[in-house]
Coordinates of C-alpha atoms in Angstrom, one line a residue:
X1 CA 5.7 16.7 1.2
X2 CA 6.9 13.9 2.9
X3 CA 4.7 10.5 2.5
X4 CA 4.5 6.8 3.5
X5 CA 6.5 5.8 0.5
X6 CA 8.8 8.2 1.8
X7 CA 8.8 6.3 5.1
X8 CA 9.4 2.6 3.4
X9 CA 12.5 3.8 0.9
X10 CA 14.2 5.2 3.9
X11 CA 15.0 1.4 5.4
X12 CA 15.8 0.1 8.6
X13 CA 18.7 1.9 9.3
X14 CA 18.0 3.9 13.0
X15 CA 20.1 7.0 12.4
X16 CA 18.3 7.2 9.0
X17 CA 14.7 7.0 10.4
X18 CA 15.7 9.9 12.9
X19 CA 16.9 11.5 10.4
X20 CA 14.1 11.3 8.3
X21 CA 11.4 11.6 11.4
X22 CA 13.3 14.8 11.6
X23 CA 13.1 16.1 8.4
X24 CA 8.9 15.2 8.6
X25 CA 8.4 17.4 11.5
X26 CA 10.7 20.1 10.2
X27 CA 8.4 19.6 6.8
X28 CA 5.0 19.6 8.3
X29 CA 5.6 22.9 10.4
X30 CA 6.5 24.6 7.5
X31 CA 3.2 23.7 6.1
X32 CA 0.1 25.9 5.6
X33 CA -2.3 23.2 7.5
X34 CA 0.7 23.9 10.6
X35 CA 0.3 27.6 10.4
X36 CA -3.0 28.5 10.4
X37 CA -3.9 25.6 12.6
X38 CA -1.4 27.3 15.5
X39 CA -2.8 30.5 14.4
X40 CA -6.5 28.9 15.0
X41 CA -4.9 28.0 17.9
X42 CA -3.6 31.3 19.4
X43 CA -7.1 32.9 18.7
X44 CA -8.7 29.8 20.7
X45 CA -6.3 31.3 23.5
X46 CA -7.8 34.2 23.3
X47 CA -4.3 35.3 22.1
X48 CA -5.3 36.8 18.9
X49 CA -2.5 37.2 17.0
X50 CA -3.0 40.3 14.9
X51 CA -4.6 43.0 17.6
X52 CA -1.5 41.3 20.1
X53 CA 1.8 42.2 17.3
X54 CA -0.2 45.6 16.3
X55 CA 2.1 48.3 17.0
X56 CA 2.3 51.8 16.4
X57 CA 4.9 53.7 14.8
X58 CA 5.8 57.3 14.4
X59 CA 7.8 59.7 11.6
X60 CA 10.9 61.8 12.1
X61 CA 11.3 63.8 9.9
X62 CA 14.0 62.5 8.0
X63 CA 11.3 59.9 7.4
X64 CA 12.2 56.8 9.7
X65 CA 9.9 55.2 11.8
X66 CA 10.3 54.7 15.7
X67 CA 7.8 52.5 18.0
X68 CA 5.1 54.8 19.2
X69 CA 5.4 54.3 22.8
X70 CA 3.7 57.5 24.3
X71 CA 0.1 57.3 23.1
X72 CA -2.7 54.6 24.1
X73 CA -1.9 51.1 22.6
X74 CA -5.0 49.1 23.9
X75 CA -5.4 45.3 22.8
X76 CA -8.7 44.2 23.5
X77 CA -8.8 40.7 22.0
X78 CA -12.1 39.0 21.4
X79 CA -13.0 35.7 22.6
X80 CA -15.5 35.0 19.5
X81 CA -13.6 32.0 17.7
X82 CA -13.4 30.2 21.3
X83 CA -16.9 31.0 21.6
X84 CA -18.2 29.6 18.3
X85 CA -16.1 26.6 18.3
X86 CA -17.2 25.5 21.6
X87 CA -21.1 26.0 20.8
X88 CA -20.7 23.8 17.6
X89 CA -19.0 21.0 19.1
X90 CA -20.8 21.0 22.9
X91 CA -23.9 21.4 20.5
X92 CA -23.8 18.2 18.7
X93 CA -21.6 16.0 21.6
X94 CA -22.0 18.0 24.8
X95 CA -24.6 14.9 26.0
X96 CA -22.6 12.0 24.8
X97 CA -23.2 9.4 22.3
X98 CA -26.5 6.9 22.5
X99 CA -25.1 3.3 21.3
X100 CA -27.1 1.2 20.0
X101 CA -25.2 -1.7 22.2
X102 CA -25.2 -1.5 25.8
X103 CA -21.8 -2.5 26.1
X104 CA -20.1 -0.7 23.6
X105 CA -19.7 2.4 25.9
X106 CA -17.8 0.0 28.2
X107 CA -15.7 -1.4 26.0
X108 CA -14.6 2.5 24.8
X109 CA -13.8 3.4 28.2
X110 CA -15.8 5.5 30.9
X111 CA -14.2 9.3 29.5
X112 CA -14.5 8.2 25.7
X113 CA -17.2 10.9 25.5
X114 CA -14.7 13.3 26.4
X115 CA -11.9 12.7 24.6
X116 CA -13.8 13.0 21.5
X117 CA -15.4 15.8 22.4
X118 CA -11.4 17.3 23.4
X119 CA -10.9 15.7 19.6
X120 CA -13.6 17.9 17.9
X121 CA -12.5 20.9 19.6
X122 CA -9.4 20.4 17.8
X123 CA -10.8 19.3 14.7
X124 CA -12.7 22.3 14.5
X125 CA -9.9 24.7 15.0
X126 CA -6.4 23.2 13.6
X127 CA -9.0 21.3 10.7
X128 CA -7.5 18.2 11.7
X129 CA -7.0 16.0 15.0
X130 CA -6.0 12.5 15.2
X131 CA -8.0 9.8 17.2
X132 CA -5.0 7.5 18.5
X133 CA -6.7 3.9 19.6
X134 CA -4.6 2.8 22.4
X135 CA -5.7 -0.6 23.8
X136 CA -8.5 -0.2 26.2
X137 CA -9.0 4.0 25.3
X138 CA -8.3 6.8 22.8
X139 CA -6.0 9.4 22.9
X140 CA -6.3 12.8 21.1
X141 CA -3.4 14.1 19.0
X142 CA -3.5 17.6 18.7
X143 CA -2.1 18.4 14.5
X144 CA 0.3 20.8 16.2
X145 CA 2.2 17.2 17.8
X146 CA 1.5 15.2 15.1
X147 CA 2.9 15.1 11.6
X148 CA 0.7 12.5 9.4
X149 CA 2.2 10.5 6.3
X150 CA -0.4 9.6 4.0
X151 CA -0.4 6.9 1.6
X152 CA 0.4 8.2 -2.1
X153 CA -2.2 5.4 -3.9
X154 CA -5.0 5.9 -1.7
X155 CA -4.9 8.8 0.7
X156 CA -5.3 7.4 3.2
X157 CA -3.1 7.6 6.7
X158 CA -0.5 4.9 6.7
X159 CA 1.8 6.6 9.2
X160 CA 2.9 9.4 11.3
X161 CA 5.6 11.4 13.5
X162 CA 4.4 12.6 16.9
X163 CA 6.5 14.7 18.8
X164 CA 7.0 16.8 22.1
X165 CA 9.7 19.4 23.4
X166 CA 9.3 21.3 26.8
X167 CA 11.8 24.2 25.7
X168 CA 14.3 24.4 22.6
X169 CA 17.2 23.9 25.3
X170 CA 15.3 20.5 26.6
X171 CA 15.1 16.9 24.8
X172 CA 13.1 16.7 21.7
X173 CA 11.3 13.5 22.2
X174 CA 9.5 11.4 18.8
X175 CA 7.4 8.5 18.6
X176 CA 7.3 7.3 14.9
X177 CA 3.9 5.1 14.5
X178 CA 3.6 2.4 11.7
X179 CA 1.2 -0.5 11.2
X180 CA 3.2 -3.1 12.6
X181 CA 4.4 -0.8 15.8
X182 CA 5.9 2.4 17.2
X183 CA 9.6 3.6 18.3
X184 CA 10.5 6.0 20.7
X185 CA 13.3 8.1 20.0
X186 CA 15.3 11.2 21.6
X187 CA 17.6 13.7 20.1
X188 CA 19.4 16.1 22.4
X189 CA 22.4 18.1 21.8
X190 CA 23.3 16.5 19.1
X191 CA 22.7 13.2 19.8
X192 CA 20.3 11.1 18.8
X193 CA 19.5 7.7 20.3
X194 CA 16.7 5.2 20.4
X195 CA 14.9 5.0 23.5
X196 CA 12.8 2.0 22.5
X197 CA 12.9 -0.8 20.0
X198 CA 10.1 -0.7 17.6
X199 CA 7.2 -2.9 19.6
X200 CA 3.9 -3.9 18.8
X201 CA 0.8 -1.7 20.0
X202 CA -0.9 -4.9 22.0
X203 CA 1.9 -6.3 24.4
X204 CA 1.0 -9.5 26.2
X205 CA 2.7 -10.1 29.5
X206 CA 3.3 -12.4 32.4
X207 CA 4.6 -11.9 35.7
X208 CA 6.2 -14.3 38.1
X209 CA 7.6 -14.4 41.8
X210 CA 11.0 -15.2 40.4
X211 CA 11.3 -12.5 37.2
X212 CA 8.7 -9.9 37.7
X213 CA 6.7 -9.1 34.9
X214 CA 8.7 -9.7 31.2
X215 CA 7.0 -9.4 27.8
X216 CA 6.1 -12.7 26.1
X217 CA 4.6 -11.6 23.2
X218 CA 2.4 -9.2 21.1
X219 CA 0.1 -8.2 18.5
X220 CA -0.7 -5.3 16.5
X221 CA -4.5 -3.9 14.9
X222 CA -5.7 -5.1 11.4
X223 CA -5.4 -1.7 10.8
X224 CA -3.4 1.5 11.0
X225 CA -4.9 3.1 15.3
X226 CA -4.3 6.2 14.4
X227 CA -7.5 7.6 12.8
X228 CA -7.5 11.2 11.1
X229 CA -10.6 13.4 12.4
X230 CA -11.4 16.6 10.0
X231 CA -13.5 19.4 11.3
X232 CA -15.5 20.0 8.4
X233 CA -15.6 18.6 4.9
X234 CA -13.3 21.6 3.4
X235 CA -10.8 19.8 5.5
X236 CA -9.9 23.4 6.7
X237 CA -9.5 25.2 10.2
X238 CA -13.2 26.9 10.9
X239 CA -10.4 30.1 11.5
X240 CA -10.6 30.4 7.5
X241 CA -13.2 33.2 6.7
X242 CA -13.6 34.5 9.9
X243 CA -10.0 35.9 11.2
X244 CA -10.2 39.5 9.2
X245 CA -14.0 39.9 11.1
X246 CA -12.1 39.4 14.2
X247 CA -9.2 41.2 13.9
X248 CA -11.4 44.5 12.2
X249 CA -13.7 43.6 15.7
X250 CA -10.5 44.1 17.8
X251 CA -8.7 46.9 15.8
X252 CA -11.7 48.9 16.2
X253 CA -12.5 48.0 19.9
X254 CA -9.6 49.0 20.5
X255 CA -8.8 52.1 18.8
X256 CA -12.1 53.4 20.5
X257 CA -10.5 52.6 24.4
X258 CA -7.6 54.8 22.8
X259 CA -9.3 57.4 21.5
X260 CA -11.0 57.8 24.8
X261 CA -7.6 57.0 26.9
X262 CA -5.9 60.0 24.9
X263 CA -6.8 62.4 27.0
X264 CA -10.9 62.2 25.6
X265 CA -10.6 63.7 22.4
X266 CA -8.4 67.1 23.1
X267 CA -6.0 67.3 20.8
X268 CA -3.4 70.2 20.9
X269 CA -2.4 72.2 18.0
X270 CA 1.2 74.5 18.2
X271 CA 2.1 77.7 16.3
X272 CA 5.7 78.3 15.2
X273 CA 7.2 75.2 15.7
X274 CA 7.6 73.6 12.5
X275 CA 10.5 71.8 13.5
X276 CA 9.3 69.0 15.8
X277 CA 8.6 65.8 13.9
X278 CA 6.3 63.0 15.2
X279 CA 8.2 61.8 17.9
X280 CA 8.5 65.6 19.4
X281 CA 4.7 65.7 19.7
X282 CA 4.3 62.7 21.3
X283 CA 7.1 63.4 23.9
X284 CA 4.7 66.5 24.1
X285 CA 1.6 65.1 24.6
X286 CA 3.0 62.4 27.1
X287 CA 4.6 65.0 29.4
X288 CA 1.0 66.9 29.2
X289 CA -0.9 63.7 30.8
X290 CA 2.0 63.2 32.7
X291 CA 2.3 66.8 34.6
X292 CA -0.2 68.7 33.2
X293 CA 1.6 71.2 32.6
X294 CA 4.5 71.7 30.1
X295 CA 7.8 74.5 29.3
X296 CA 7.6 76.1 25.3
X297 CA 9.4 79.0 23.6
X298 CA 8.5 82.3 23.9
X299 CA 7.7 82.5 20.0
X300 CA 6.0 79.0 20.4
X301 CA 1.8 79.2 21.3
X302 CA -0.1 76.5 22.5
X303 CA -3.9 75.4 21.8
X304 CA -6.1 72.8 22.7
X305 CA -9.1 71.8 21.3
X306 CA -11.7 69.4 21.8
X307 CA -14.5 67.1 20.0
X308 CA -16.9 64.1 20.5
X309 CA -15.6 61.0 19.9
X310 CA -18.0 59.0 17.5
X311 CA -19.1 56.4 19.7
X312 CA -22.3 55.9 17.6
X313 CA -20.5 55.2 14.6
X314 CA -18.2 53.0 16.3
X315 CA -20.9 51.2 18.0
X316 CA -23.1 50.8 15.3
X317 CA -20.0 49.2 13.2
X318 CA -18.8 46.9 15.8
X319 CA -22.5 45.8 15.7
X320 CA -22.4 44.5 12.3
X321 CA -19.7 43.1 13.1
X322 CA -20.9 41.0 15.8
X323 CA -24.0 39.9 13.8
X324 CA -21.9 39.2 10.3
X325 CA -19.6 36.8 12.1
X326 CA -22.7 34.7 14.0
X327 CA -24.1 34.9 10.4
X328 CA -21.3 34.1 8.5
X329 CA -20.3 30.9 11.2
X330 CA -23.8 30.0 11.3
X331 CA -23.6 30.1 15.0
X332 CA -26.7 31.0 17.2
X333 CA -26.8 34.3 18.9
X334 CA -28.5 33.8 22.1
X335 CA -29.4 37.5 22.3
X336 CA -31.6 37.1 19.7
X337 CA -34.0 35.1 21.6
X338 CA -33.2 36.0 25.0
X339 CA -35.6 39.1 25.0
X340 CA -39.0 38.4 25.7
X341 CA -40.8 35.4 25.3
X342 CA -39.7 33.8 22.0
X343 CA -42.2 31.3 21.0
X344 CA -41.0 28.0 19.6
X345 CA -41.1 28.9 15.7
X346 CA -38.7 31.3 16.7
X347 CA -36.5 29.7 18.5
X348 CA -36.6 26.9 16.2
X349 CA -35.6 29.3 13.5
X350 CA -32.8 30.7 15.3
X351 CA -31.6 27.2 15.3
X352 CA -31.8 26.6 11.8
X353 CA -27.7 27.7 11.0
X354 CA -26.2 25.7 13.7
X355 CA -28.4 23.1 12.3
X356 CA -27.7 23.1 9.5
X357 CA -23.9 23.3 10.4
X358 CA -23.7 20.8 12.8
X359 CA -25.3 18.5 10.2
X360 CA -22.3 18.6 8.4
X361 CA -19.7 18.3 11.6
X362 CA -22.1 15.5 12.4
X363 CA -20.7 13.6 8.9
X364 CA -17.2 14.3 10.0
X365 CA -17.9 13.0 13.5
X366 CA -19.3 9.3 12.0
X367 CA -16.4 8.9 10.0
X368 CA -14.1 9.2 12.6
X369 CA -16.2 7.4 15.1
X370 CA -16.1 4.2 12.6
X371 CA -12.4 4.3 12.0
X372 CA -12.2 3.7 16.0
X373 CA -14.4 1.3 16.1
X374 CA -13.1 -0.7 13.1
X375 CA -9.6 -0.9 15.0
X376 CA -11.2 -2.0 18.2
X377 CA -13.4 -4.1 17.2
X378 CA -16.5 -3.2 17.9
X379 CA -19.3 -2.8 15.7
X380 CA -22.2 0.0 16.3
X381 CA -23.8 3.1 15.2
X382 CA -23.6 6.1 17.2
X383 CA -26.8 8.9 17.2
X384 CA -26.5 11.9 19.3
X385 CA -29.0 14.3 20.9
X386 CA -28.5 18.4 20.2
X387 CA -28.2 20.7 23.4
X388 CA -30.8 22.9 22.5
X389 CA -33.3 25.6 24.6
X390 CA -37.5 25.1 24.8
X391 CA -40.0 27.7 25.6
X392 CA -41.0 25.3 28.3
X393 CA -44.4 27.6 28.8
X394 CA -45.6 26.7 25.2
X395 CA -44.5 23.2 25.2
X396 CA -46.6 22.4 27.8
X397 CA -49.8 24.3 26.5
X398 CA -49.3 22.6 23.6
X399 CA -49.5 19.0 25.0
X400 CA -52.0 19.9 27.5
X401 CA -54.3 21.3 24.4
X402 CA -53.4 18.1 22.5
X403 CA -54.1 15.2 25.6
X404 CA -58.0 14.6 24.5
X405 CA -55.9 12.8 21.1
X406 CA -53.0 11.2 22.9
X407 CA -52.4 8.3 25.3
X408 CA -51.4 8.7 28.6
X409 CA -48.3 7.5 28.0

């Protein structure tokens, strides 16, 4: 992999840098943190990747295999991943930060609370966002536009590639970041040109009747602005574990909407004709649904027959399904509290796993959060409050039982 000793033996010469800019986007797609972070990304989508390329096939009989397009091909695609991803992130940072400076919050910017909230979400699924600090406000790098070069010695993140590109037929536009500034640069057909100077990230202007505005001068952060945010201390995409639940979730969704799509469980059985091969039966079967009616050989007899489908098996599966992967993401399942009256022990219990997991998001989140401040120069602590639900019944029993010991206040 490609590093920020990498970046300061290639030199000062511009074709070089593109060159090499190139090469560390080329290198960082081909990475695993790349691949399963746009997989992590598809299944945020709601695009999830496995039930959506599932295809069926069917047999001749010379033994090749044909693209089963006559029978039911449903692709239900769950929206769990989305689901859990959200309620961990909105769960710790859905009501903002609480500074312990009033004006820090000002000097962030009014939507910092959302951009890092937009950074988390993609922390949690691609493992890693990037936390860019830009002047007067952050912006969110996305590890899918971002290629990082870390520092060989200490780790740490010393430089990095971001990139864009509406359509493979369109420009391919890079901005190659470094401590002491960023270039802009633009390759397209061939060519490859510089579309700005390397410049410092603080530019200090004046502007006059005579000239306009012109740049007099700049300066650049005591430290690298672009500050690396990991999801989770595994520094892995919260994807990991969790896609095979999914796609067995999805699989068996939908090959239940199938089964009950192909014509509800008959299936058709056919004496003396030995020679049709899969793809004979289901031109068969499709011109049944299709007319309802079909022409055979004299010699050739025709049967249907019909069962049950299992929906209690199926259902009971996809069940366990649902309650391993709450368990297993330690996210809270609001059906488990949402009939009857659960009293606070209860819900306080349900809570426990979230807790418990947002605890260690919450460690992420504080490292991130005092890289940004360290380049803007601001110090603080940040504490957050947890979006969480009350049995607002009992709560109030329970203070009005305990108001002969407490103040009025």
């Amino acid at each position: 992999m490609y590093t920020y000793q990498d970046l300061v033996a290639v030199g000062e010469s511009e074709q070089e840098r593109i060159q090499f800019c190139l090469n560390v986007i080329d290198q960082h797609k081909n990475s695993d943190l790349y691949k399963i972070a746009y997989i992590a990304d598809q299944y945020d989508k709601q695009r999830n990747t496995t039930i959506v390329n599932f295809q069926k096939f069917l047999y001749t009989i010379s033994g090749k295999t044909v693209p089963d397009n006559w029978s039911a091909n449903y692709k239900l695609a769950s929206n769990f991943f989305h689901r859990f991803i959200i309620q961990q992130n909105q769960f710790l940072l859905g009501n903002g930060i609480q500074w312990q400076n009033d004006d820090t919050a000002k000097k962030l910017g009014d939507d910092f609370d959302i951009r890092l909230q937009n950074a988390g979400h993609a922390a949690l699924s691609g493992a890693l966002s990037f936390g860019f600090w830009n002047l007067d406000h952050m912006d969110v790098f996305k590890v899918l536009e971002f290629a990082p070069l870390w520092d060989e010695e200490t780790g740490g993140l010393r430089a990095g590639v971001r990139w864009w590109q509406i359509d493979e037929k369109k420009p391919l536009r890079m901005t190659l970041y470094e401590e002491d500034g960023y270039t802009e640069y633009r390759v397209y057909e061939g060519q490859s040109t510089v579309l700005k100077d390397k410049q410092k990230y603080k530019i200090k202007t004046a502007t006059t009747a005579v000239d306009g505005t012109e740049i007099i001068g700049g300066e650049n952060y005591p430290s690298f602005p672009i500050v690396p945010f990991w999801g989770n201390p595994q520094h892995q995409s919260e994807i990991v574990g969790i896609r095979e639940q999914i796609d067995a979730y999805d699989l068996i969704k939908s090959g239940f909407c199938n089964t009950i799509d192909e014509a509800s469980m008959i299936y058709w059985t056919l004496e003396n004709a030995g020679g049709m091969d899969d793809t004979d039966l289901a031109k068969f079967l499709e011109q049944v649904k299709r007319l309802h009616a079909t022409a055979m050989d004299d010699e050739v007899r025709v049967n249907s027959h019909s069962i049950e489908a299992p929906f209690t098996g199926r259902g009971d599966l996809l069940d366990r399904l649902r309650k391993d992967l709450y368990e297993d993401y330690m996210a809270l399942d609001t059906k488990e509290i949402a009939s009857g009256a659960a009293t606070a022990t209860q819900i306080r219990a349900a809570y426990e796993p979230l807790n418990s997991k947002a605890d260690s998001y919450e460690y992420c989140v504080h490292e991130f959060l005092q890289g940004i401040l360290a380049v803007a120069g601001i110090d603080d602590t940040a504490t957050f409050t947890r979006s969480t639900m009350i049995n607002a019944s009992e709560e109030i029993t329970n203070v009005l039982q305990a108001a002969q010991y407490l103040s009025e206040e």
